[in-house]
mmCIF file of C-alpha atoms in Angstrom:
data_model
loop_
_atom_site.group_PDB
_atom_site.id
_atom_site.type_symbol
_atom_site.label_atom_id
_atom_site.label_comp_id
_atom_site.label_asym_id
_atom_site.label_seq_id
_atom_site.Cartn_x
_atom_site.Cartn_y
_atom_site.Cartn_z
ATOM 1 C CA UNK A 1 1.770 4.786 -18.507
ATOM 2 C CA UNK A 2 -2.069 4.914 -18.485
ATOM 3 C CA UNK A 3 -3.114 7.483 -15.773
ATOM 4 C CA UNK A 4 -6.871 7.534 -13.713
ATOM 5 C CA UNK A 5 -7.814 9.245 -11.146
ATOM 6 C CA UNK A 6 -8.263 8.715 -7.119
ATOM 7 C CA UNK A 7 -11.953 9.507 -6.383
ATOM 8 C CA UNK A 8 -14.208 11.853 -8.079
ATOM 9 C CA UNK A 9 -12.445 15.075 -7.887
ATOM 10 C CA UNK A 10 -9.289 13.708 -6.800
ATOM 11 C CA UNK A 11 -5.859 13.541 -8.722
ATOM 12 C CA UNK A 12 -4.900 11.823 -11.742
ATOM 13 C CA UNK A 13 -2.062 9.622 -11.082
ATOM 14 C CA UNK A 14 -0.317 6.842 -13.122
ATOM 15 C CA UNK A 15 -2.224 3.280 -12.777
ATOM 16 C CA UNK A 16 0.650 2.185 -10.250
ATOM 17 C CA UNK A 17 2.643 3.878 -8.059
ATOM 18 C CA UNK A 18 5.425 3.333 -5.644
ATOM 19 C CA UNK A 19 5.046 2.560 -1.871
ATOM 20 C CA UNK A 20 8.538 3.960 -0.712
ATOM 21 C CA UNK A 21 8.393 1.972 2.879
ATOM 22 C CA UNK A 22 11.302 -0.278 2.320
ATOM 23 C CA UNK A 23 13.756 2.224 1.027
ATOM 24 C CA UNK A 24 14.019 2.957 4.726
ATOM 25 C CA UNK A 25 11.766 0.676 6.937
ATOM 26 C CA UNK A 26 10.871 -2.484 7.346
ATOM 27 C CA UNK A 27 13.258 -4.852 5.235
ATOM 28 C CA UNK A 28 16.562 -4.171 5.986
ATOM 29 C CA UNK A 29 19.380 -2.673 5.064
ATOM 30 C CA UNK A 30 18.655 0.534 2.196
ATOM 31 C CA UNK A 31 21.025 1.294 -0.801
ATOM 32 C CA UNK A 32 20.825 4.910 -0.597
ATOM 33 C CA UNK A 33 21.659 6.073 -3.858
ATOM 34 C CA UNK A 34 20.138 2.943 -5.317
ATOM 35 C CA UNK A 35 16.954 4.115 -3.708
ATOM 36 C CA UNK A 36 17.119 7.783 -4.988
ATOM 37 C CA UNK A 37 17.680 6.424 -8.532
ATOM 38 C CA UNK A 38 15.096 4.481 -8.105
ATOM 39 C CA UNK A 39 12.532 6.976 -7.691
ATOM 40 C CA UNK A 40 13.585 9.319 -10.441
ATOM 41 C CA UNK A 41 13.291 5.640 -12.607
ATOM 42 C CA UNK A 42 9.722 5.578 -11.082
ATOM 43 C CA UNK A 43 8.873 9.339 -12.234
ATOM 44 C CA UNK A 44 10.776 9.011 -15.760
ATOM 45 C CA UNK A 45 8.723 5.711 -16.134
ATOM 46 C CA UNK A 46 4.948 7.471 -15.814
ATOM 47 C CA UNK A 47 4.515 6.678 -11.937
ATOM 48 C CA UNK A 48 3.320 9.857 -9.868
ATOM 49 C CA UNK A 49 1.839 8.388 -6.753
ATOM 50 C CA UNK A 50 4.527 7.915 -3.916
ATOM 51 C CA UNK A 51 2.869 6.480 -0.707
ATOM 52 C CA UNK A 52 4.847 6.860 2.480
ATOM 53 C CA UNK A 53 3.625 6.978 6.430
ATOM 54 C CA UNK A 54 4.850 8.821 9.110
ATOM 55 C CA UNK A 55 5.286 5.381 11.047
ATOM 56 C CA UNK A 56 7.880 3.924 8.684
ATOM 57 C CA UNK A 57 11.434 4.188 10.038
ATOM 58 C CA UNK A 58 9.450 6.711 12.797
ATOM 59 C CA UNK A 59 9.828 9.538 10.112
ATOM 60 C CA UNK A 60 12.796 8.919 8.660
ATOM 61 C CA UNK A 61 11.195 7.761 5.389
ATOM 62 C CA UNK A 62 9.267 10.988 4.992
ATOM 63 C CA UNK A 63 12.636 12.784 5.318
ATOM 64 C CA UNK A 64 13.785 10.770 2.917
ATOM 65 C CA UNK A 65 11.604 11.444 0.297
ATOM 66 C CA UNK A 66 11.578 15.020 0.838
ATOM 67 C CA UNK A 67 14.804 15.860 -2.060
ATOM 68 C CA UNK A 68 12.221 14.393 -4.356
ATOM 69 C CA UNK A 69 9.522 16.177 -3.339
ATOM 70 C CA UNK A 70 11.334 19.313 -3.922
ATOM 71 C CA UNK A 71 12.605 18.818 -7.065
ATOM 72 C CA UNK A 72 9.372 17.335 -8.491
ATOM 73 C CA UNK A 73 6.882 18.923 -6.645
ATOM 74 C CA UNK A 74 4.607 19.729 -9.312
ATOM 75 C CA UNK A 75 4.638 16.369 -10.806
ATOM 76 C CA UNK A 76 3.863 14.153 -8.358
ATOM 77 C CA UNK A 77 1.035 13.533 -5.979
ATOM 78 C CA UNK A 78 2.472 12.763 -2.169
ATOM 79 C CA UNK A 79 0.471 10.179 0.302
ATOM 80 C CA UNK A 80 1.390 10.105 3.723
ATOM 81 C CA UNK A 81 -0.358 8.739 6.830
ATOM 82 C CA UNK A 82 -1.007 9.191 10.601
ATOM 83 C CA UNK A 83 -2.558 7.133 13.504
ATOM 84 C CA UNK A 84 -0.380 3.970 13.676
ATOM 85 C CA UNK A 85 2.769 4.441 16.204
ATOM 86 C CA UNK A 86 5.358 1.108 16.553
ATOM 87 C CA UNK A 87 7.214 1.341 20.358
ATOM 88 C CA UNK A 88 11.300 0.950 18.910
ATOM 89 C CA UNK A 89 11.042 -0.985 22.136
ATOM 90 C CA UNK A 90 8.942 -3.809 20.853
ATOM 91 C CA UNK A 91 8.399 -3.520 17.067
ATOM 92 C CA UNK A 92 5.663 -6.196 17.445
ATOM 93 C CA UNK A 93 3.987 -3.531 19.736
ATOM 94 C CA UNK A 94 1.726 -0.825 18.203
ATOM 95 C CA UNK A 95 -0.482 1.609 18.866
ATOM 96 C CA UNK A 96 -3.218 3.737 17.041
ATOM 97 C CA UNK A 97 -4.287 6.787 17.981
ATOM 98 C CA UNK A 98 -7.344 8.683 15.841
ATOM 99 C CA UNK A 99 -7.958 11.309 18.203
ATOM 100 C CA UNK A 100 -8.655 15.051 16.290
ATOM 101 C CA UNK A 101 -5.847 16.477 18.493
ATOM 102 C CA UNK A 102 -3.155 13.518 17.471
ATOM 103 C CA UNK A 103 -4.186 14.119 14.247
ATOM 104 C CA UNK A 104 -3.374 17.802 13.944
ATOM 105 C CA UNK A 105 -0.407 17.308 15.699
ATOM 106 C CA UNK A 106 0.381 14.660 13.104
ATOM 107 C CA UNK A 107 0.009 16.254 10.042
ATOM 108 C CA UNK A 108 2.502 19.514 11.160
ATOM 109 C CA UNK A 109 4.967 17.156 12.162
ATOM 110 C CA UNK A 110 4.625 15.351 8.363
ATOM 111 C CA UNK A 111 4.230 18.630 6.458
ATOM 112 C CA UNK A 112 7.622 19.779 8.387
ATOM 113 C CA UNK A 113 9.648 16.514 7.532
ATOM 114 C CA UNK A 114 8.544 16.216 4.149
ATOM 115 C CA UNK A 115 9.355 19.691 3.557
ATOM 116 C CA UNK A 116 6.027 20.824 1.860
ATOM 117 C CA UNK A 117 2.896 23.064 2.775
ATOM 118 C CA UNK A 118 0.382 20.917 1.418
ATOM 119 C CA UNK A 119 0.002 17.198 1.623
ATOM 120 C CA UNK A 120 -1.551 15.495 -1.598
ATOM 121 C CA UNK A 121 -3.491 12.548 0.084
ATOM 122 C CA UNK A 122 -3.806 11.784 3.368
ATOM 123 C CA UNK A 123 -4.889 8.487 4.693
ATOM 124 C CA UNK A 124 -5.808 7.277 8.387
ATOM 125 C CA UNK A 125 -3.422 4.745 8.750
ATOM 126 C CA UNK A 126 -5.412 2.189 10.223
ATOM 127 C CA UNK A 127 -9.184 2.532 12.271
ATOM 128 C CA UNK A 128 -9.407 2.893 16.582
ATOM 129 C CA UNK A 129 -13.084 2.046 16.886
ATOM 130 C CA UNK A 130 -13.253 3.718 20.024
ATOM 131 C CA UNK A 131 -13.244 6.609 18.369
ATOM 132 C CA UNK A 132 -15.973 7.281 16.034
ATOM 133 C CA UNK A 133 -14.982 7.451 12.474
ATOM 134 C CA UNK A 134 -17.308 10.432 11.994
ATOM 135 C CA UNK A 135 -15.292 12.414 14.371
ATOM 136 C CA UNK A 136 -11.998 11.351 12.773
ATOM 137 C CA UNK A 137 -12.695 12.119 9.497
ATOM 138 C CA UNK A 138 -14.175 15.745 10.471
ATOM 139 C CA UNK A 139 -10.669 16.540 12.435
ATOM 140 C CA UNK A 140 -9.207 15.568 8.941
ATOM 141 C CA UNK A 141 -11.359 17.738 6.677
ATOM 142 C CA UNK A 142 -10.583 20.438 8.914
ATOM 143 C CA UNK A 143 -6.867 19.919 7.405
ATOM 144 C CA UNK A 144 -8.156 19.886 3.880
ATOM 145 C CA UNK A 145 -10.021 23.396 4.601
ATOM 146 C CA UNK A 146 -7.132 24.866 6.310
ATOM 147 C CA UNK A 147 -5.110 24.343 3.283
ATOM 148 C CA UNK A 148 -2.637 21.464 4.916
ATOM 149 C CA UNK A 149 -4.283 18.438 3.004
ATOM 150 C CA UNK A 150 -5.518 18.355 -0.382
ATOM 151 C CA UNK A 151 -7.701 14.899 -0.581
ATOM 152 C CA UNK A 152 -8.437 12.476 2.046
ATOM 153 C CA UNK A 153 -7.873 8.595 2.496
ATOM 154 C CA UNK A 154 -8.566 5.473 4.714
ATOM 155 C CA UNK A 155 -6.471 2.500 4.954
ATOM 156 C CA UNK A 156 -7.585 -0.875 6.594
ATOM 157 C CA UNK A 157 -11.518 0.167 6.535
ATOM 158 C CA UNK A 158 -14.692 -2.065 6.228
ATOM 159 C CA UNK A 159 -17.096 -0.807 3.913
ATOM 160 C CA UNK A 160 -19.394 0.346 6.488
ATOM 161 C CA UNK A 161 -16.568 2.788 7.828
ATOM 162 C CA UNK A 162 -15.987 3.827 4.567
ATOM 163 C CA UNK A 163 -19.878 4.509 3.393
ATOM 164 C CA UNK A 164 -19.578 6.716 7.001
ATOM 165 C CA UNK A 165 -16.384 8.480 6.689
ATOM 166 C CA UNK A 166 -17.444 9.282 2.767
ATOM 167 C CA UNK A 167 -21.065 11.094 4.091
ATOM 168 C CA UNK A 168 -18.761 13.385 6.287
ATOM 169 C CA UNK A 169 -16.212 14.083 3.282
ATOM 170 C CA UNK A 170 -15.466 12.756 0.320
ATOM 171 C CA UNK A 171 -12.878 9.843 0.902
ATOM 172 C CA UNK A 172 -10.359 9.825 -2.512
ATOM 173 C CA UNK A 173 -8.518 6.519 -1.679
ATOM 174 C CA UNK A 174 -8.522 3.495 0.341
ATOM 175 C CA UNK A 175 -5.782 1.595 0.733
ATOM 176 C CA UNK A 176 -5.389 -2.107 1.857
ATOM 177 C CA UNK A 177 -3.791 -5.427 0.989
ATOM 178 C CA UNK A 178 -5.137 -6.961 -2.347
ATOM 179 C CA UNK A 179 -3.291 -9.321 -4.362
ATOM 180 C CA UNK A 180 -3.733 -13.205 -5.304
ATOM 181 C CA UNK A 181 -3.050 -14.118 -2.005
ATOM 182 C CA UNK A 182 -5.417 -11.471 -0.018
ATOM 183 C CA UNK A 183 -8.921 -10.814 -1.408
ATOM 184 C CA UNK A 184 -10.678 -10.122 2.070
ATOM 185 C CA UNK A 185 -11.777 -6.674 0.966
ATOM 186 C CA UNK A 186 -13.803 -7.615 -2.033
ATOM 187 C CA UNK A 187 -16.327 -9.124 0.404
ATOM 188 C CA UNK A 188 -17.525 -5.566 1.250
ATOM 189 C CA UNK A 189 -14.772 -2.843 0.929
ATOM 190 C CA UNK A 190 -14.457 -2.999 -3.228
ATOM 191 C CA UNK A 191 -18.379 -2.771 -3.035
ATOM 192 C CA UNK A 192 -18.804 0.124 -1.101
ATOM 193 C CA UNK A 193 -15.958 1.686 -3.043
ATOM 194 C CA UNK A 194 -17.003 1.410 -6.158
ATOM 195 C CA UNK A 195 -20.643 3.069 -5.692
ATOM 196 C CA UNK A 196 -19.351 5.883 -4.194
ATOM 197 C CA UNK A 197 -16.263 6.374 -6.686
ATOM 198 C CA UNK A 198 -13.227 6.008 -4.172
ATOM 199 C CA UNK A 199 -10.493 4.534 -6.235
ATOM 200 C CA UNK A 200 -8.354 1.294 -4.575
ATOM 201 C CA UNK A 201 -4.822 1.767 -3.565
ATOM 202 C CA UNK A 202 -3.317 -1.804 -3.052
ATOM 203 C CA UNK A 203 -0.094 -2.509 -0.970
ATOM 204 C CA UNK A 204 1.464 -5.419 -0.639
ATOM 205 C CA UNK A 205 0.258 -6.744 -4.447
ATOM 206 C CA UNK A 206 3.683 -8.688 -4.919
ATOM 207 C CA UNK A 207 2.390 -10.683 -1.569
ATOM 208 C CA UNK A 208 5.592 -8.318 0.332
ATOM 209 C CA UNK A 209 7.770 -9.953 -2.438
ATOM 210 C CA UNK A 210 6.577 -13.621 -1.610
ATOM 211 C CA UNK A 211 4.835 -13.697 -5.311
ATOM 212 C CA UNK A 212 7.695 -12.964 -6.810
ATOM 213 C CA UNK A 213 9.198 -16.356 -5.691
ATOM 214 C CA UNK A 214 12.361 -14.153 -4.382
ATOM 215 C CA UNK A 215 11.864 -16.487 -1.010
ATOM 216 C CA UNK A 216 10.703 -19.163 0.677
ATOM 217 C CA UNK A 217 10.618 -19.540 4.141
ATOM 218 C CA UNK A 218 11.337 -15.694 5.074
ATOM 219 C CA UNK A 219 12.921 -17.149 8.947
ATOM 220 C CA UNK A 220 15.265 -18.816 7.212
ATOM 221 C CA UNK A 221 16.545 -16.576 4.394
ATOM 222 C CA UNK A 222 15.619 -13.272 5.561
ATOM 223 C CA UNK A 223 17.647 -10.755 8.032
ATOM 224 C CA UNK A 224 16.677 -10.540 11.407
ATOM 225 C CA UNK A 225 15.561 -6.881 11.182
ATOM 226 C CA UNK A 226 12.700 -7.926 8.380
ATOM 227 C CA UNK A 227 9.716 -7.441 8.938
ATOM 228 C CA UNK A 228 8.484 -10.648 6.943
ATOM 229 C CA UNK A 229 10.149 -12.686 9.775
ATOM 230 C CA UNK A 230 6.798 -11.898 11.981
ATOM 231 C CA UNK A 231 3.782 -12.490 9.392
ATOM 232 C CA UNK A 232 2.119 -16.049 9.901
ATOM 233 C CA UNK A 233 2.529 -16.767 5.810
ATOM 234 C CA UNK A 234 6.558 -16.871 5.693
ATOM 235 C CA UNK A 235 7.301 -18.898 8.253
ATOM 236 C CA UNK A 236 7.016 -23.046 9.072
ATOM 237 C CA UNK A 237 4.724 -25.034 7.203
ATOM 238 C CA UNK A 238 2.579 -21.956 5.879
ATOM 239 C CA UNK A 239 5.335 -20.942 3.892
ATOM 240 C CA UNK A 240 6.179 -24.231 1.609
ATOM 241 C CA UNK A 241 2.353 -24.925 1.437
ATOM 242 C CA UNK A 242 2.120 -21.038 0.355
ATOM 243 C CA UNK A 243 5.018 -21.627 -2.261
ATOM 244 C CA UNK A 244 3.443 -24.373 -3.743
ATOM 245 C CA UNK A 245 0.673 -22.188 -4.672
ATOM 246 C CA UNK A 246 2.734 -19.888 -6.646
ATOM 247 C CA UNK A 247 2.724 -23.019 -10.334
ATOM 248 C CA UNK A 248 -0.087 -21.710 -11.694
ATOM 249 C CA UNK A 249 1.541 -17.852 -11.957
ATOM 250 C CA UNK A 250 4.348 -19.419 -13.383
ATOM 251 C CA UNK A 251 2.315 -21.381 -16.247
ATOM 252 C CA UNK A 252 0.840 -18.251 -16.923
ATOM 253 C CA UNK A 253 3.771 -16.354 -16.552
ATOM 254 C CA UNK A 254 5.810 -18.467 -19.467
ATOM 255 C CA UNK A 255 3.298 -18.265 -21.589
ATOM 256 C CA UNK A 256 3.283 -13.907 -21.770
ATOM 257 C CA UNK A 257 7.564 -14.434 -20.781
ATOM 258 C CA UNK A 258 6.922 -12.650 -17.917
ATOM 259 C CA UNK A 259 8.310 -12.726 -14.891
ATOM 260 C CA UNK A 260 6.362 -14.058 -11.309
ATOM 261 C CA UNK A 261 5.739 -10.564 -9.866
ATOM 262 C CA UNK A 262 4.570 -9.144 -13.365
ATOM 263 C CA UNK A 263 1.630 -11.695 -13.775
ATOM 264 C CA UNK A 264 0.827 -11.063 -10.186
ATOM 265 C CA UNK A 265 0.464 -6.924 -10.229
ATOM 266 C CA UNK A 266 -1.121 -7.217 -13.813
ATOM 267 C CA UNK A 267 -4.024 -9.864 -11.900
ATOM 268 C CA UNK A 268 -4.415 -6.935 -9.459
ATOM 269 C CA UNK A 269 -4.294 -4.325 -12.170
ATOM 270 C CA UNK A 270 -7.608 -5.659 -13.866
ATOM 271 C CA UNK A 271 -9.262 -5.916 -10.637
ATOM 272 C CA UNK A 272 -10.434 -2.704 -12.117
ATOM 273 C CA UNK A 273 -12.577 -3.846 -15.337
ATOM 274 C CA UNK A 274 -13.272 -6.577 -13.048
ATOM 275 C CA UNK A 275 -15.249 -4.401 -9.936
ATOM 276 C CA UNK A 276 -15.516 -1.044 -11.891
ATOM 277 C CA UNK A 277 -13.537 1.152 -9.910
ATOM 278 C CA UNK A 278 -10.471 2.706 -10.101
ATOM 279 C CA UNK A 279 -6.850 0.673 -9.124
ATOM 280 C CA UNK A 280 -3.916 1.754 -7.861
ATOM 281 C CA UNK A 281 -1.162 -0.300 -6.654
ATOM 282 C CA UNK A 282 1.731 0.190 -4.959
ATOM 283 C CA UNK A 283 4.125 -2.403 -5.247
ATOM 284 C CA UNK A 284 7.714 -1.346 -3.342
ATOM 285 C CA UNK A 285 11.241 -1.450 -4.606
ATOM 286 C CA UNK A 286 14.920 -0.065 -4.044
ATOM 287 C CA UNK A 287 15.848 -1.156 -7.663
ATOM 288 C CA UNK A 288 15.632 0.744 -10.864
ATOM 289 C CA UNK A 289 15.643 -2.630 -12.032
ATOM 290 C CA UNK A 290 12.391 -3.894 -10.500
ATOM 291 C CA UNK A 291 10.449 -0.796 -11.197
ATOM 292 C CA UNK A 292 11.256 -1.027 -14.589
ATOM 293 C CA UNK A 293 10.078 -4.555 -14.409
ATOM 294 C CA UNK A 294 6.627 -3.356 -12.390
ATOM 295 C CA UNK A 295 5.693 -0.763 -14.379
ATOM 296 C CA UNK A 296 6.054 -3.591 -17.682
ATOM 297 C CA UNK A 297 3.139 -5.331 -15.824
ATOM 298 C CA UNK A 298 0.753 -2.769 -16.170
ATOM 299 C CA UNK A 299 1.119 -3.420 -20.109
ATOM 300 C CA UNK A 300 -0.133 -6.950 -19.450
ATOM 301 C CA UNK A 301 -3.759 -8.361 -20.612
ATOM 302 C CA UNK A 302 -4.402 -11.434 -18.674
ATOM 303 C CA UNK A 303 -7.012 -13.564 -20.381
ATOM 304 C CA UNK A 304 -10.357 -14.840 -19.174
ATOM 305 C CA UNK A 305 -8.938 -18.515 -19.109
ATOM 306 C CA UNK A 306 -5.620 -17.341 -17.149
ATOM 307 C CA UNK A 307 -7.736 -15.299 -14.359
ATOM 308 C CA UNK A 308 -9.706 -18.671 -14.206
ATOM 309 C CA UNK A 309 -6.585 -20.171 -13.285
ATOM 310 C CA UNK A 310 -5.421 -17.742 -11.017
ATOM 311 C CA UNK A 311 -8.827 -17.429 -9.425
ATOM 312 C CA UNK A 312 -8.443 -20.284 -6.978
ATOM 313 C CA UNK A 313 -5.085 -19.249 -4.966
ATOM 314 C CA UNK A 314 -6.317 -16.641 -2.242
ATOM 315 C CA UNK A 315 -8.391 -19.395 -0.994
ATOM 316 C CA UNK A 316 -6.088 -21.654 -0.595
ATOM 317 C CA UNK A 317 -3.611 -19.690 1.278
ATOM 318 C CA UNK A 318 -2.244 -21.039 4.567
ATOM 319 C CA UNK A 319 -1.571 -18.457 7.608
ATOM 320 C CA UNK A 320 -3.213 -14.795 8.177
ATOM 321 C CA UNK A 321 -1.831 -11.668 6.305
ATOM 322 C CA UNK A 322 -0.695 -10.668 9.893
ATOM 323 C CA UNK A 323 -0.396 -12.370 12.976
ATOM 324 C CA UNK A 324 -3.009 -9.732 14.894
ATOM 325 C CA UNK A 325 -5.303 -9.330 12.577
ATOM 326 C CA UNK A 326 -7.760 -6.778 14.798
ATOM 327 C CA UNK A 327 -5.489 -3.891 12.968
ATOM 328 C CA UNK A 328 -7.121 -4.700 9.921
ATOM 329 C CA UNK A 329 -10.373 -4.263 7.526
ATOM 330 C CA UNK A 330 -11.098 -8.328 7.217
ATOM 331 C CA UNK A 331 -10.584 -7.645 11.278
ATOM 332 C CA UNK A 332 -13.604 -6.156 12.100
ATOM 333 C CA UNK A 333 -16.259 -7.477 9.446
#
């Protein structure tokens, strides 16, 4: 796999990595051994970013990836997160907290479960504007000069908050939702990125798996513990007016014989000749299977008349990325 790198001093990584969420968060029931696999797959197959938060399964998925860590800790570059907290009470219910004293607290508690002394990249999981960003992202280079945190991200930013978070220290990554179905960020946060040289970390570029066609109407065919069940875009109307959308991937998906999700992470791959920044994604799996199938995608030249055709969808999309969108970037702009 082609490699770049996150920021201007900041690693070199494989052009996609894996967001490790799911294998124990989120969307149901894990194959544990399936999942291990999976990320030795991931390493064997060139990827070396692995993005996890302390949020996701309430730190169970950084425990989980600590085996791996171990084993590989020289070859892979660890992202983890703090400042978003979901009540087990009322998953709908969160919190974010970007306080310098939540944050310290945060990161020890990470370090500890992930069973490292250093973390790689570390994002702010999402923005509290009552707290000013400056004062956030000080508490976090703090980290990087204590030796706890190697390179600093932002998830969920506008580009304003980024320009201001990058004059305190330099920001390495920031990471939101970009695929064909969510473009919000190149109205200002690809911008601002790219003159300053902070590389793009996409989640959710498979559309959380809805690009893939692997389901419809996520209500309906989805467990009850998924998380998909709550976002506005799987659900009712939005999601057969949403599937509809999905033809003109699959005309240009027969014509490379390619598969849904492989047309739709090598659109967000050339994002990066497109803005002129660096482009990471992070599509998640539990499969050896799909990750072999991912990683394919970044081996994919899409040409100028089958962006053209692609071009149109985000627009069209029915339903928010979220049903409270205040949590995120497009948000606050």
């Amino acid at each position: 796999m082609a490699t770049t790198r996150l920021g201007t001093d900041g690693p070199e990584v494989g052009v996609q990595g894996l967001g490790c969420m799911g294998m124990s968060f989120a969307y149901g029931p894990t194959d544990t051994d399936e999942a291990r696999a999976t990320l030795e797959r991931a390493l064997e197959l060139g990827v070396t970013l692995y993005d996890t938060a302390d949020v996701y399964g309430m730190g169970e998925n950084e425990k989980f990836l600590a085996p791996f860590l171990k084993a590989h800790r020289d070859e892979i570059v660890i992202a983890t997160k703090f400042a978003l907290a979901i009540d087990p009470n009322e998953p709908a219910k969160r919190r974010i907290d970007n306080s310098p004293s939540y944050i310290r607290s945060s990161v020890d508690a990470s370090l500890g479960r992930l069973g490292t002394d250093v973390i790689d990249l570390y994002y702010m999981h999402r923005r509290d504007p009552s707290v000013p960003i400056e004062e956030t992202v000080g508490a976090m280079a703090e980290l990087v000069a204590a030796g706890k945190v190697r390179h600093l991200g932002l998830s969920e930013v506008t580009g304003d908050e980024l320009r201001a978070a990058h004059a305190v220290h330099p920001i390495a990554a920031v990471q939101s939702e970009w695929s064909l179905f969510s473009r919000d960020i190149e109205r200002g946060v690809v911008p601002a990125a790219a003159g300053l040289g902070v590389a793009l970390v996409p989640y959710s570029p498979l559309g959380r798996g809805f690009l893939t066609g692997a389901f419809v109407h996520a209500d309906k065919e989805l467990g009850e513990d998924d998380f998909r069940r709550q976002q506005p875009r799987f659900t009712g109307a939005n999601a057969a007016a949403n599937a509809a959308l999905l033809a003109p991937v699959r005309t240009v998906a027969d014509a490379h014989g390619a598969s849904l999700g492989q047309i739709a992470l090598a659109w967000v791959q050339q994002r990066s000749a497109v803005h002129g920044l660096s482009v990471v994604p992070i599509p998640g799996t539990r499969k050896r299977t799909r990750v072999e199938e991912n990683t394919a995608a970044t081996r994919i030249t899409l040409t100028d008349d089958e962006l053209a055709l692609l071009d149109p969808i985000a627009a069209e999309v029915a339903g928010d990325r979220y049903a409270d969108m205040t949590f995120t970037s497009a948000g606050r702009e």
